[in-house]
Amino acid sequence: NAGVTQTPKFRVLKTGQSMTLLCAQDMNHEYMYWYRQDPGMGLRLIHYSVGEGTTAKGEVPDGYNVSRLKKQNFLLGLESAAPSQTSVYFCASSRGEVPYNSPLHFGNGTRLTVT
Amino acid sequence: AQTVTQSQPEMSVQEAETVTLSCTYDTSESDYYLFWYKQPPSRQMILVIRQEAYKQQNATENRFSVNFQKAAKSFSLKISDSQLGDAAMYFCAYELDFMNYGGSQGNLIFGKGTKLSVKP
């Protein structure tokens, strides 16, 4: 029972490089999300998806792109990494119903460092 | 804009004792949800307890309970019979009821967290 799986777990990039973070869920959830967590802060929503083929912007979308080609996968891309994108990135999924009945399930996070 | 404030950056409790973590929030809306998440060193965010704003009864989950004061916009977490495994960062979070106000699930507003240490 894997739940939400994120790859990779760690990554170091140089400024200007690109990369893609992969999130996979095996719970048949409709909604998926990408958050970032900076030191001393809670999570902030970057982008989310309410179903296969859809994406939408969250609170802090600049510098990121996402795609949801398959229901179980949600990709987060950085086209030109900047030091300000150094953070821990979390993926989550949910059924997308009333929040009380549809809690978010989180992955274990990806620690990204941009030098 | 909604905000969530956790005024205790760090707390410490003796094993088997009780500790209360504070959380206040600011909102002008009446329909929302409140959550406490636990983040152990493994980094994974784990839902501890949740509360619907329209319910006056405080939520409980085993050793975890909340004191929800809607008028005061306060949502504190009480951990009874603390265990070593309770040591973690605890985040309070607010989510507007998107069914009533539009938008989507998942746009949680998090506090900055409280680091809880449990002494044996």
CSV table of C-alpha atoms in Angstrom, one decimal:
chain,number,residue,atom,x,y,z
A,1,ASN,CA,0.0,0.0,0.0
A,2,ALA,CA,2.3,2.8,-1.3
A,3,GLY,CA,-0.1,5.8,-1.0
A,4,VAL,CA,1.7,8.8,-2.4
A,5,THR,CA,5.2,8.3,-3.8
A,6,GLN,CA,7.6,11.1,-4.7
A,7,THR,CA,10.8,10.8,-6.7
A,8,PRO,CA,13.5,11.8,-6.3
A,9,LYS,CA,13.9,12.2,-2.5
A,10,PHE,CA,16.9,14.6,-2.8
A,11,ARG,CA,18.3,16.7,-5.6
A,12,VAL,CA,20.9,19.4,-6.1
A,13,LEU,CA,20.7,21.7,-9.1
A,14,LYS,CA,22.8,24.5,-10.4
A,15,THR,CA,21.1,27.8,-11.2
A,16,GLY,CA,19.4,27.7,-14.6
A,17,GLN,CA,19.1,23.9,-14.8
A,18,SER,CA,15.8,22.2,-15.2
A,19,MET,CA,14.2,19.2,-13.6
A,20,THR,CA,11.0,17.4,-13.1
A,21,LEU,CA,9.6,16.0,-9.8
A,22,LEU,CA,7.3,13.0,-10.1
A,23,CYS,CA,4.4,12.2,-7.9
A,24,ALA,CA,2.4,9.0,-8.1
A,25,GLN,CA,-0.6,7.9,-6.1
A,26,ASP,CA,-2.3,4.6,-6.1
A,27,MET,CA,-5.6,5.5,-4.3
A,28,ASN,CA,-7.5,6.6,-7.4
A,29,HIS,CA,-7.8,10.1,-6.1
A,30,GLU,CA,-9.1,12.8,-8.3
A,31,TYR,CA,-7.3,15.8,-6.8
A,32,MET,CA,-3.5,16.2,-6.6
A,33,TYR,CA,-1.4,19.0,-5.2
A,34,TRP,CA,2.1,20.3,-5.1
A,35,TYR,CA,3.3,22.3,-2.0
A,36,ARG,CA,6.6,23.8,-1.0
A,37,GLN,CA,7.9,24.1,2.6
A,38,ASP,CA,10.5,26.7,3.4
A,39,PRO,CA,12.4,26.7,6.7
A,40,GLY,CA,10.3,27.8,9.6
A,41,MET,CA,7.2,27.9,7.5
A,42,GLY,CA,4.2,25.8,6.8
A,43,LEU,CA,3.3,24.5,3.4
A,44,ARG,CA,2.2,26.7,0.6
A,45,LEU,CA,0.3,25.5,-2.5
A,46,ILE,CA,2.1,25.8,-5.8
A,47,HIS,CA,-0.3,24.1,-8.3
A,48,TYR,CA,-3.1,21.6,-8.1
A,49,SER,CA,-5.2,19.4,-10.3
A,50,VAL,CA,-8.8,18.5,-10.0
A,51,GLY,CA,-8.6,15.6,-12.5
A,52,GLU,CA,-6.7,14.1,-15.4
A,53,GLY,CA,-5.8,16.7,-17.9
A,54,THR,CA,-6.5,19.7,-15.7
A,55,THR,CA,-4.2,22.0,-13.7
A,56,ALA,CA,-4.6,25.2,-11.8
A,57,LYS,CA,-2.5,27.8,-10.0
A,58,GLY,CA,-2.1,27.9,-6.2
A,59,GLU,CA,-0.7,30.5,-4.0
A,60,VAL,CA,2.9,30.5,-5.3
A,61,PRO,CA,2.9,29.2,-8.9
A,62,ASP,CA,5.6,31.4,-10.5
A,63,GLY,CA,8.6,29.5,-11.8
A,64,TYR,CA,6.9,26.2,-11.9
A,65,ASN,CA,4.8,24.2,-14.4
A,66,VAL,CA,2.8,21.1,-13.9
A,67,SER,CA,1.1,18.4,-15.9
A,68,ARG,CA,-1.4,15.6,-15.2
A,69,LEU,CA,-1.5,13.4,-18.2
A,70,LYS,CA,-2.5,10.4,-16.2
A,71,LYS,CA,-4.8,10.3,-13.2
A,72,GLN,CA,-2.3,8.7,-11.0
A,73,ASN,CA,0.6,11.0,-11.8
A,74,PHE,CA,1.3,14.7,-11.2
A,75,LEU,CA,4.5,16.2,-12.4
A,76,LEU,CA,6.1,19.4,-11.2
A,77,GLY,CA,8.7,21.1,-13.5
A,78,LEU,CA,11.3,23.8,-12.9
A,79,GLU,CA,12.4,25.2,-16.3
A,80,SER,CA,15.2,27.4,-15.0
A,81,ALA,CA,16.0,26.7,-11.4
A,82,ALA,CA,16.7,29.7,-9.1
A,83,PRO,CA,18.2,29.7,-5.5
A,84,SER,CA,14.8,31.0,-4.3
A,85,GLN,CA,13.4,27.6,-5.3
A,86,THR,CA,15.5,25.8,-2.7
A,87,SER,CA,12.9,24.1,-0.6
A,88,VAL,CA,11.2,20.9,0.4
A,89,TYR,CA,8.5,19.9,-2.1
A,90,PHE,CA,5.4,17.9,-1.0
A,91,CYS,CA,2.9,16.2,-3.2
A,92,ALA,CA,-0.5,15.3,-1.9
A,93,SER,CA,-3.7,13.7,-3.1
A,94,SER,CA,-7.4,13.6,-2.1
A,95,ARG,CA,-10.8,12.5,-3.3
A,96,GLY,CA,-11.7,16.1,-3.7
A,97,GLU,CA,-14.8,16.1,-1.7
A,98,VAL,CA,-15.8,18.1,1.4
A,99,PRO,CA,-12.4,18.6,3.2
A,100,TYR,CA,-13.5,17.0,6.4
A,101,ASN,CA,-14.4,13.8,4.6
A,102,SER,CA,-11.5,13.9,2.1
A,103,PRO,CA,-8.3,14.4,4.0
A,104,LEU,CA,-5.1,15.0,2.1
A,105,HIS,CA,-2.6,12.2,1.8
A,106,PHE,CA,1.0,13.4,1.6
A,107,GLY,CA,4.2,12.0,0.2
A,108,ASN,CA,7.5,12.1,2.0
A,109,GLY,CA,8.8,15.2,0.3
A,110,THR,CA,11.7,16.0,-2.0
A,111,ARG,CA,14.5,18.2,-0.7
A,112,LEU,CA,15.7,20.4,-3.6
A,113,THR,CA,18.8,22.6,-3.3
A,114,VAL,CA,19.6,25.1,-6.0
A,115,THR,CA,23.2,26.5,-5.9
B,1,ALA,CA,-6.7,37.4,3.8
B,2,GLN,CA,-6.7,34.4,6.1
B,3,THR,CA,-3.8,33.9,8.4
B,4,VAL,CA,-2.8,31.2,11.0
B,5,THR,CA,-0.6,32.0,14.0
B,6,GLN,CA,1.2,29.5,16.2
B,7,SER,CA,2.7,31.6,18.9
B,8,GLN,CA,4.9,28.8,20.4
B,9,PRO,CA,7.9,28.0,18.2
B,10,GLU,CA,8.9,25.2,20.7
B,11,MET,CA,7.3,23.2,23.5
B,12,SER,CA,8.5,20.5,25.7
B,13,VAL,CA,6.6,17.9,27.7
B,14,GLN,CA,7.4,15.0,30.0
B,15,GLU,CA,6.5,11.6,28.9
B,16,ALA,CA,3.0,10.6,30.1
B,17,GLU,CA,2.0,14.2,30.8
B,18,THR,CA,-0.3,16.6,29.0
B,19,VAL,CA,0.6,19.5,26.7
B,20,THR,CA,-1.4,22.1,24.8
B,21,LEU,CA,-0.3,23.7,21.6
B,22,SER,CA,-1.9,27.0,20.7
B,23,CYS,CA,-3.3,28.2,17.3
B,24,THR,CA,-5.2,31.3,16.4
B,25,TYR,CA,-6.5,32.2,13.0
B,26,ASP,CA,-8.0,35.2,11.3
B,27,THR,CA,-10.9,35.0,8.9
B,28,SER,CA,-14.0,36.9,8.0
B,29,GLU,CA,-15.8,33.8,6.7
B,30,SER,CA,-18.0,31.5,8.7
B,31,ASP,CA,-17.6,28.1,6.9
B,32,TYR,CA,-14.2,26.5,7.1
B,33,TYR,CA,-12.2,23.6,8.4
B,34,LEU,CA,-9.3,23.4,10.8
B,35,PHE,CA,-6.6,20.8,11.0
B,36,TRP,CA,-3.6,19.8,13.0
B,37,TYR,CA,-0.9,18.0,11.1
B,38,LYS,CA,2.1,16.3,12.6
B,39,GLN,CA,5.5,16.2,10.8
B,40,PRO,CA,8.0,13.8,12.4
B,41,PRO,CA,11.7,13.7,11.3
B,42,SER,CA,10.6,11.5,8.5
B,43,ARG,CA,9.1,14.6,6.9
B,44,GLN,CA,5.8,13.1,6.0
B,45,MET,CA,2.8,15.3,6.9
B,46,ILE,CA,0.3,13.2,9.0
B,47,LEU,CA,-3.2,14.4,9.8
B,48,VAL,CA,-3.8,14.4,13.5
B,49,ILE,CA,-7.3,15.8,13.9
B,50,ARG,CA,-9.8,17.9,12.1
B,51,GLN,CA,-12.7,20.2,13.0
B,52,GLU,CA,-15.6,21.6,11.0
B,53,ALA,CA,-16.3,25.2,12.0
B,54,TYR,CA,-20.1,24.8,12.2
B,55,LYS,CA,-19.7,22.0,14.8
B,56,GLN,CA,-19.5,23.3,18.3
B,57,GLN,CA,-18.4,20.0,19.7
B,58,ASN,CA,-14.7,19.7,20.0
B,59,ALA,CA,-13.1,16.9,18.0
B,60,THR,CA,-11.2,14.1,19.7
B,61,GLU,CA,-9.0,11.3,18.3
B,62,ASN,CA,-7.7,9.0,21.1
B,63,ARG,CA,-5.1,11.0,23.0
B,64,PHE,CA,-5.6,14.1,20.9
B,65,SER,CA,-8.3,16.6,21.4
B,66,VAL,CA,-9.0,20.2,20.4
B,67,ASN,CA,-10.4,23.2,22.1
B,68,PHE,CA,-12.2,25.1,19.4
B,69,GLN,CA,-13.4,28.6,20.3
B,70,LYS,CA,-15.0,30.0,17.1
B,71,ALA,CA,-15.7,33.5,18.5
B,72,ALA,CA,-12.1,33.8,19.7
B,73,LYS,CA,-10.8,32.2,16.5
B,74,SER,CA,-8.7,29.8,18.6
B,75,PHE,CA,-8.0,26.1,17.9
B,76,SER,CA,-5.6,24.6,20.4
B,77,LEU,CA,-4.4,21.0,20.4
B,78,LYS,CA,-4.2,19.0,23.6
B,79,ILE,CA,-2.1,15.8,23.7
B,80,SER,CA,-2.7,13.6,26.7
B,81,ASP,CA,-0.4,10.9,28.1
B,82,SER,CA,2.4,12.1,25.8
B,83,GLN,CA,4.6,9.5,24.2
B,84,LEU,CA,8.1,9.6,22.8
B,85,GLY,CA,6.6,9.1,19.3
B,86,ASP,CA,4.7,12.4,19.6
B,87,ALA,CA,7.9,14.3,19.2
B,88,ALA,CA,7.5,16.3,16.0
B,89,MET,CA,6.6,19.6,14.4
B,90,TYR,CA,2.9,20.3,14.7
B,91,PHE,CA,1.2,22.5,12.1
B,92,CYS,CA,-2.2,24.1,12.5
B,93,ALA,CA,-4.0,24.7,9.2
B,94,TYR,CA,-7.2,26.4,8.0
B,95,GLU,CA,-9.1,25.7,4.9
B,96,LEU,CA,-12.1,27.6,3.5
B,97,ASP,CA,-15.1,25.6,2.6
B,98,PHE,CA,-14.8,25.7,-1.1
B,99,MET,CA,-18.3,24.2,-1.5
B,100,ASN,CA,-19.7,27.5,-0.3
B,101,TYR,CA,-17.1,30.0,-1.4
B,102,GLY,CA,-15.8,28.5,-4.6
B,103,GLY,CA,-12.2,27.5,-5.4
B,104,SER,CA,-10.9,24.1,-4.7
B,105,GLN,CA,-10.0,21.8,-1.9
B,106,GLY,CA,-6.3,21.9,-0.9
B,107,ASN,CA,-5.7,25.6,-0.5
B,108,LEU,CA,-4.7,25.3,3.1
B,109,ILE,CA,-3.2,28.1,5.1
B,110,PHE,CA,-0.6,26.8,7.5
B,111,GLY,CA,0.9,28.2,10.6
B,112,LYS,CA,4.7,28.2,11.1
B,113,GLY,CA,4.6,25.2,13.3
B,114,THR,CA,5.5,24.3,16.9
B,115,LYS,CA,8.3,21.9,17.6
B,116,LEU,CA,7.3,19.5,20.3
B,117,SER,CA,9.9,17.6,22.3
B,118,VAL,CA,9.0,14.7,24.6
B,119,LYS,CA,11.3,14.0,27.5
B,120,PRO,CA,11.6,10.4,28.8
